[in-house]
Amino acid sequence: MITVLVGPPGSGKGTQAKGLCKHFGLAHISTGDMLRDAKRRGALAVELVQQMDTGGLVPDEVVLGLIDGRTQAEDCRRGFLLDGFPRTVPQADGLGDMLEARKQAVTAVVQLDVPRELLEERLIHRRTDKATGQIYHLHYSPPPQGADLEHRGDDQPAAVKKRLDAYESMTVALLPYYQARGLLFRVDGVGAPELISKRIFAALPITS
Ligand code: AMP
């Protein structure tokens, strides 16, 4: 089973990905997490760090290379879920070619639909606990007093705007791409995470 989760930044892809992977026994592959990890280890070229921090996309060949290697790992044998990849039509084409060469194909694409105003609100007030990795929202899910918090560089207002613009100008084009292939399942991404999970399970053509 190869599932793709498409949605704008802040739409809750990471949270939903965890539940889906647990349920179906899939490996969770987030290109954003992989790139942040490479950045922390000092393994990412300066220009790529800059592109990430200012809310731009890194080049297609960089993420395609990451995905090619990662999806051949042992934990992907039962299947995997792609979170935040593909984000452009060339990435989707690259993924399709890569899978075809391995006699595999994408099983389903879930799109989380969330209005832009809500996304801006969510991202700008998002904070991560540096010690635990737990994500908080300054108003709706406030962090405990004294927590050592990180405000991601790309969650600053100017970068948030750029990320949402990139989603609208490049990633939205994936929707007709996958719809034409009969793979797209749209889900309302507004509401409590548990409610959204239920909607995803109801929409997916696969149950176990
Ligand atoms: P995310 O956590 O998925 O929002 O990703 C954080 C940042 O990593 C993005 O703003 C991009 O700079 C970069 N990134 C992650 N995935 C991709 C991708 N598929 N294509 C290009 N850039 C990506």
Short mmCIF file of C-alpha atoms and ligand atoms in Angstrom, two decimals:
data_model
loop_
_atom_site.label_atom_id
_atom_site.label_comp_id
_atom_site.label_asym_id
_atom_site.label_seq_id
_atom_site.Cartn_x
_atom_site.Cartn_y
_atom_site.Cartn_z
CA MET A 1 0.00 0.00 0.00
CA ILE A 2 1.46 3.32 -1.07
CA THR A 3 -0.48 6.31 0.16
CA VAL A 4 0.12 10.00 -0.43
CA LEU A 5 -1.14 12.66 1.96
CA VAL A 6 -1.58 16.02 0.25
CA GLY A 7 -2.51 19.18 2.09
CA PRO A 8 -1.29 22.70 2.71
CA PRO A 9 1.24 23.38 5.46
CA GLY A 10 -0.56 23.31 8.81
CA SER A 11 -3.41 21.09 7.57
CA GLY A 12 -2.55 18.35 10.08
CA LYS A 13 -0.81 15.96 7.68
CA GLY A 14 1.76 14.91 10.27
CA THR A 15 -0.86 14.06 12.89
CA GLN A 16 -3.04 12.12 10.46
CA ALA A 17 -0.02 10.36 8.95
CA LYS A 18 0.89 8.89 12.35
CA GLY A 19 -2.60 7.39 12.84
CA LEU A 20 -2.77 5.99 9.31
CA CYS A 21 0.69 4.42 9.52
CA LYS A 22 -0.13 2.79 12.84
CA HIS A 23 -3.42 1.40 11.51
CA PHE A 24 -2.06 0.04 8.23
CA GLY A 25 1.49 -0.80 9.38
CA LEU A 26 3.07 1.65 6.95
CA ALA A 27 6.39 3.49 7.15
CA HIS A 28 5.85 7.24 7.63
CA ILE A 29 7.96 9.25 5.20
CA SER A 30 7.96 13.02 5.61
CA THR A 31 10.35 14.90 3.34
CA GLY A 32 10.02 17.93 5.65
CA ASP A 33 11.22 15.82 8.62
CA MET A 34 14.02 14.29 6.54
CA LEU A 35 15.21 17.70 5.41
CA ARG A 36 15.01 19.15 8.95
CA ASP A 37 16.99 16.18 10.21
CA ALA A 38 19.66 16.68 7.54
CA LYS A 39 19.76 20.38 8.46
CA ARG A 40 20.25 19.58 12.19
CA ARG A 41 23.10 17.23 11.32
CA GLY A 42 24.70 19.95 9.18
CA ALA A 43 24.27 17.69 6.14
CA LEU A 44 22.22 20.12 4.06
CA ALA A 45 23.80 22.61 1.64
CA VAL A 46 23.55 26.24 2.80
CA GLU A 47 21.34 27.28 -0.13
CA LEU A 48 18.85 24.49 0.67
CA VAL A 49 18.72 25.54 4.34
CA GLN A 50 18.00 29.07 3.19
CA GLN A 51 15.24 27.90 0.82
CA MET A 52 13.61 25.92 3.64
CA ASP A 53 13.87 28.69 6.24
CA THR A 54 12.30 31.28 3.98
CA GLY A 55 9.38 29.04 3.01
CA GLY A 56 10.53 28.07 -0.50
CA LEU A 57 10.61 24.55 -1.93
CA VAL A 58 13.89 22.72 -2.33
CA PRO A 59 14.62 21.44 -5.88
CA ASP A 60 12.63 18.45 -7.14
CA GLU A 61 15.76 16.33 -7.73
CA VAL A 62 16.80 16.72 -4.08
CA VAL A 63 13.54 15.34 -2.67
CA LEU A 64 13.26 12.69 -5.39
CA GLY A 65 16.73 11.44 -4.39
CA LEU A 66 15.70 11.30 -0.73
CA ILE A 67 12.50 9.40 -1.54
CA ASP A 68 14.25 6.96 -3.86
CA GLY A 69 16.65 5.90 -1.12
CA ARG A 70 14.23 5.95 1.79
CA THR A 71 11.48 3.90 0.11
CA GLN A 72 13.90 1.02 -0.48
CA ALA A 73 14.47 0.55 3.27
CA GLU A 74 13.28 -2.63 4.95
CA ASP A 75 10.44 -0.92 6.87
CA CYS A 76 8.80 0.08 3.56
CA ARG A 77 8.18 -3.49 2.42
CA ARG A 78 4.62 -3.55 3.76
CA GLY A 79 3.98 -0.14 2.27
CA PHE A 80 4.57 3.49 3.09
CA LEU A 81 2.82 6.79 3.46
CA LEU A 82 4.27 9.91 1.85
CA ASP A 83 3.66 13.10 3.83
CA GLY A 84 4.56 16.37 2.11
CA PHE A 85 5.75 14.64 -1.05
CA PRO A 86 5.07 14.99 -3.96
CA ARG A 87 4.52 18.75 -3.92
CA THR A 88 4.88 19.52 -7.64
CA VAL A 89 3.79 17.77 -10.84
CA PRO A 90 7.42 16.92 -11.78
CA GLN A 91 7.79 15.26 -8.35
CA ALA A 92 4.58 13.28 -8.97
CA ASP A 93 5.90 12.22 -12.39
CA GLY A 94 9.25 11.26 -10.85
CA LEU A 95 7.48 9.22 -8.17
CA GLY A 96 5.32 7.49 -10.79
CA ASP A 97 8.38 6.55 -12.88
CA MET A 98 10.31 5.36 -9.83
CA LEU A 99 7.45 3.12 -8.69
CA GLU A 100 6.74 1.82 -12.18
CA ALA A 101 10.37 0.69 -12.50
CA ARG A 102 9.79 -1.33 -9.30
CA LYS A 103 6.40 -2.64 -10.57
CA GLN A 104 4.62 -0.63 -7.88
CA ALA A 105 2.06 2.19 -8.00
CA VAL A 106 0.37 4.73 -5.74
CA THR A 107 -2.72 3.16 -4.09
CA ALA A 108 -4.53 6.29 -2.89
CA VAL A 109 -4.04 10.03 -2.46
CA VAL A 110 -5.79 11.72 0.46
CA GLN A 111 -6.22 15.47 0.26
CA LEU A 112 -6.84 17.43 3.47
CA ASP A 113 -8.90 20.51 2.71
CA VAL A 114 -8.45 23.48 5.11
CA PRO A 115 -9.17 27.17 4.39
CA ARG A 116 -6.14 29.45 4.17
CA GLU A 117 -7.14 31.83 7.03
CA LEU A 118 -7.20 28.90 9.44
CA LEU A 119 -3.80 27.67 8.25
CA GLU A 120 -2.15 31.05 8.80
CA GLU A 121 -3.56 31.15 12.33
CA ARG A 122 -2.38 27.61 13.08
CA LEU A 123 1.15 28.01 11.71
CA ILE A 124 2.04 31.43 13.06
CA HIS A 125 1.10 30.36 16.62
CA ARG A 126 2.66 26.90 16.40
CA ARG A 127 5.53 26.11 18.78
CA THR A 128 7.55 22.93 19.29
CA ASP A 129 8.93 21.80 22.65
CA LYS A 130 12.65 21.44 22.00
CA ALA A 131 13.03 18.63 24.51
CA THR A 132 10.04 16.42 23.61
CA GLY A 133 9.16 17.42 20.05
CA GLN A 134 5.56 17.98 21.21
CA ILE A 135 3.71 20.56 19.11
CA TYR A 136 1.61 23.28 20.77
CA HIS A 137 -0.61 26.14 19.67
CA LEU A 138 -0.16 29.26 21.78
CA HIS A 139 -3.94 29.75 22.17
CA TYR A 140 -5.70 26.40 21.60
CA SER A 141 -3.20 23.96 23.02
CA PRO A 142 -0.89 26.11 25.17
CA PRO A 143 2.51 24.76 26.21
CA PRO A 144 3.29 24.14 29.89
CA GLN A 145 4.94 27.00 31.77
CA GLY A 146 8.71 27.03 31.44
CA ALA A 147 8.81 24.78 28.34
CA ASP A 148 11.79 25.49 26.07
CA LEU A 149 9.99 26.28 22.83
CA GLU A 150 11.08 26.58 19.23
CA HIS A 151 9.28 28.81 16.73
CA ARG A 152 10.28 27.26 13.39
CA GLY A 153 11.92 29.74 11.03
CA ASP A 154 9.41 28.77 8.35
CA ASP A 155 6.49 29.42 10.75
CA GLN A 156 7.32 33.16 10.84
CA PRO A 157 4.57 35.21 9.10
CA ALA A 158 6.49 36.03 5.87
CA ALA A 159 7.61 32.41 5.41
CA VAL A 160 4.10 31.10 6.18
CA LYS A 161 2.70 33.31 3.41
CA LYS A 162 5.34 32.03 0.99
CA ARG A 163 4.67 28.38 1.90
CA LEU A 164 0.92 28.79 1.42
CA ASP A 165 1.52 30.60 -1.88
CA ALA A 166 3.79 27.73 -3.00
CA TYR A 167 1.05 25.23 -2.13
CA GLU A 168 -1.53 27.18 -4.13
CA SER A 169 0.70 27.77 -7.14
CA MET A 170 2.41 24.35 -7.36
CA THR A 171 0.90 21.64 -5.18
CA VAL A 172 -2.78 22.29 -5.99
CA ALA A 173 -1.95 21.14 -9.54
CA LEU A 174 -1.50 17.63 -8.13
CA LEU A 175 -5.22 17.36 -7.39
CA PRO A 176 -6.44 17.15 -11.00
CA TYR A 177 -3.33 15.03 -11.75
CA TYR A 178 -4.36 12.33 -9.28
CA GLN A 179 -8.09 12.83 -9.84
CA ALA A 180 -7.61 12.00 -13.53
CA ARG A 181 -5.98 8.73 -12.41
CA GLY A 182 -8.92 7.89 -10.10
CA LEU A 183 -6.70 8.03 -7.00
CA LEU A 184 -7.86 11.21 -5.23
CA PHE A 185 -9.95 11.20 -2.02
CA ARG A 186 -10.80 14.64 -0.63
CA VAL A 187 -11.41 15.03 3.08
CA ASP A 188 -12.61 18.05 5.06
CA GLY A 189 -9.61 18.84 7.29
CA VAL A 190 -11.43 21.20 9.68
CA GLY A 191 -12.30 19.76 13.09
CA ALA A 192 -10.80 17.67 15.86
CA PRO A 193 -8.00 15.30 14.75
CA GLU A 194 -10.06 12.20 15.74
CA LEU A 195 -12.98 13.38 13.60
CA ILE A 196 -10.70 13.96 10.63
CA SER A 197 -9.19 10.46 11.07
CA LYS A 198 -12.71 9.00 10.89
CA ARG A 199 -13.38 10.92 7.70
CA ILE A 200 -10.16 9.63 6.16
CA PHE A 201 -10.91 5.99 7.03
CA ALA A 202 -14.42 6.40 5.62
CA ALA A 203 -13.09 7.90 2.39
CA LEU A 204 -10.30 5.40 1.74
CA PRO A 205 -11.07 2.46 -0.52
CA ILE A 206 -8.95 0.18 1.71
CA THR A 207 -9.95 -0.99 5.19
CA SER A 208 -7.06 -3.09 6.47
P1 AMP B 1 7.03 20.53 5.68
O1 AMP B 1 7.40 20.19 7.08
O2 AMP B 1 6.47 19.36 4.92
O3 AMP B 1 6.14 21.75 5.58
O4 AMP B 1 8.40 20.89 4.92
C1 AMP B 1 9.25 21.91 5.39
C2 AMP B 1 10.05 22.49 4.24
O5 AMP B 1 10.86 21.46 3.65
C3 AMP B 1 9.23 23.03 3.10
O6 AMP B 1 8.78 24.35 3.32
C4 AMP B 1 10.23 22.94 1.94
O7 AMP B 1 11.21 23.96 2.03
C5 AMP B 1 10.92 21.62 2.23
N1 AMP B 1 10.22 20.49 1.60
C6 AMP B 1 9.60 19.44 2.23
N2 AMP B 1 9.07 18.59 1.35
C7 AMP B 1 9.34 19.09 0.11
C8 AMP B 1 9.04 18.68 -1.21
N3 AMP B 1 8.32 17.57 -1.47
N4 AMP B 1 9.48 19.45 -2.23
C9 AMP B 1 10.21 20.57 -2.01
N5 AMP B 1 10.51 21.03 -0.78
C10 AMP B 1 10.09 20.31 0.28
#
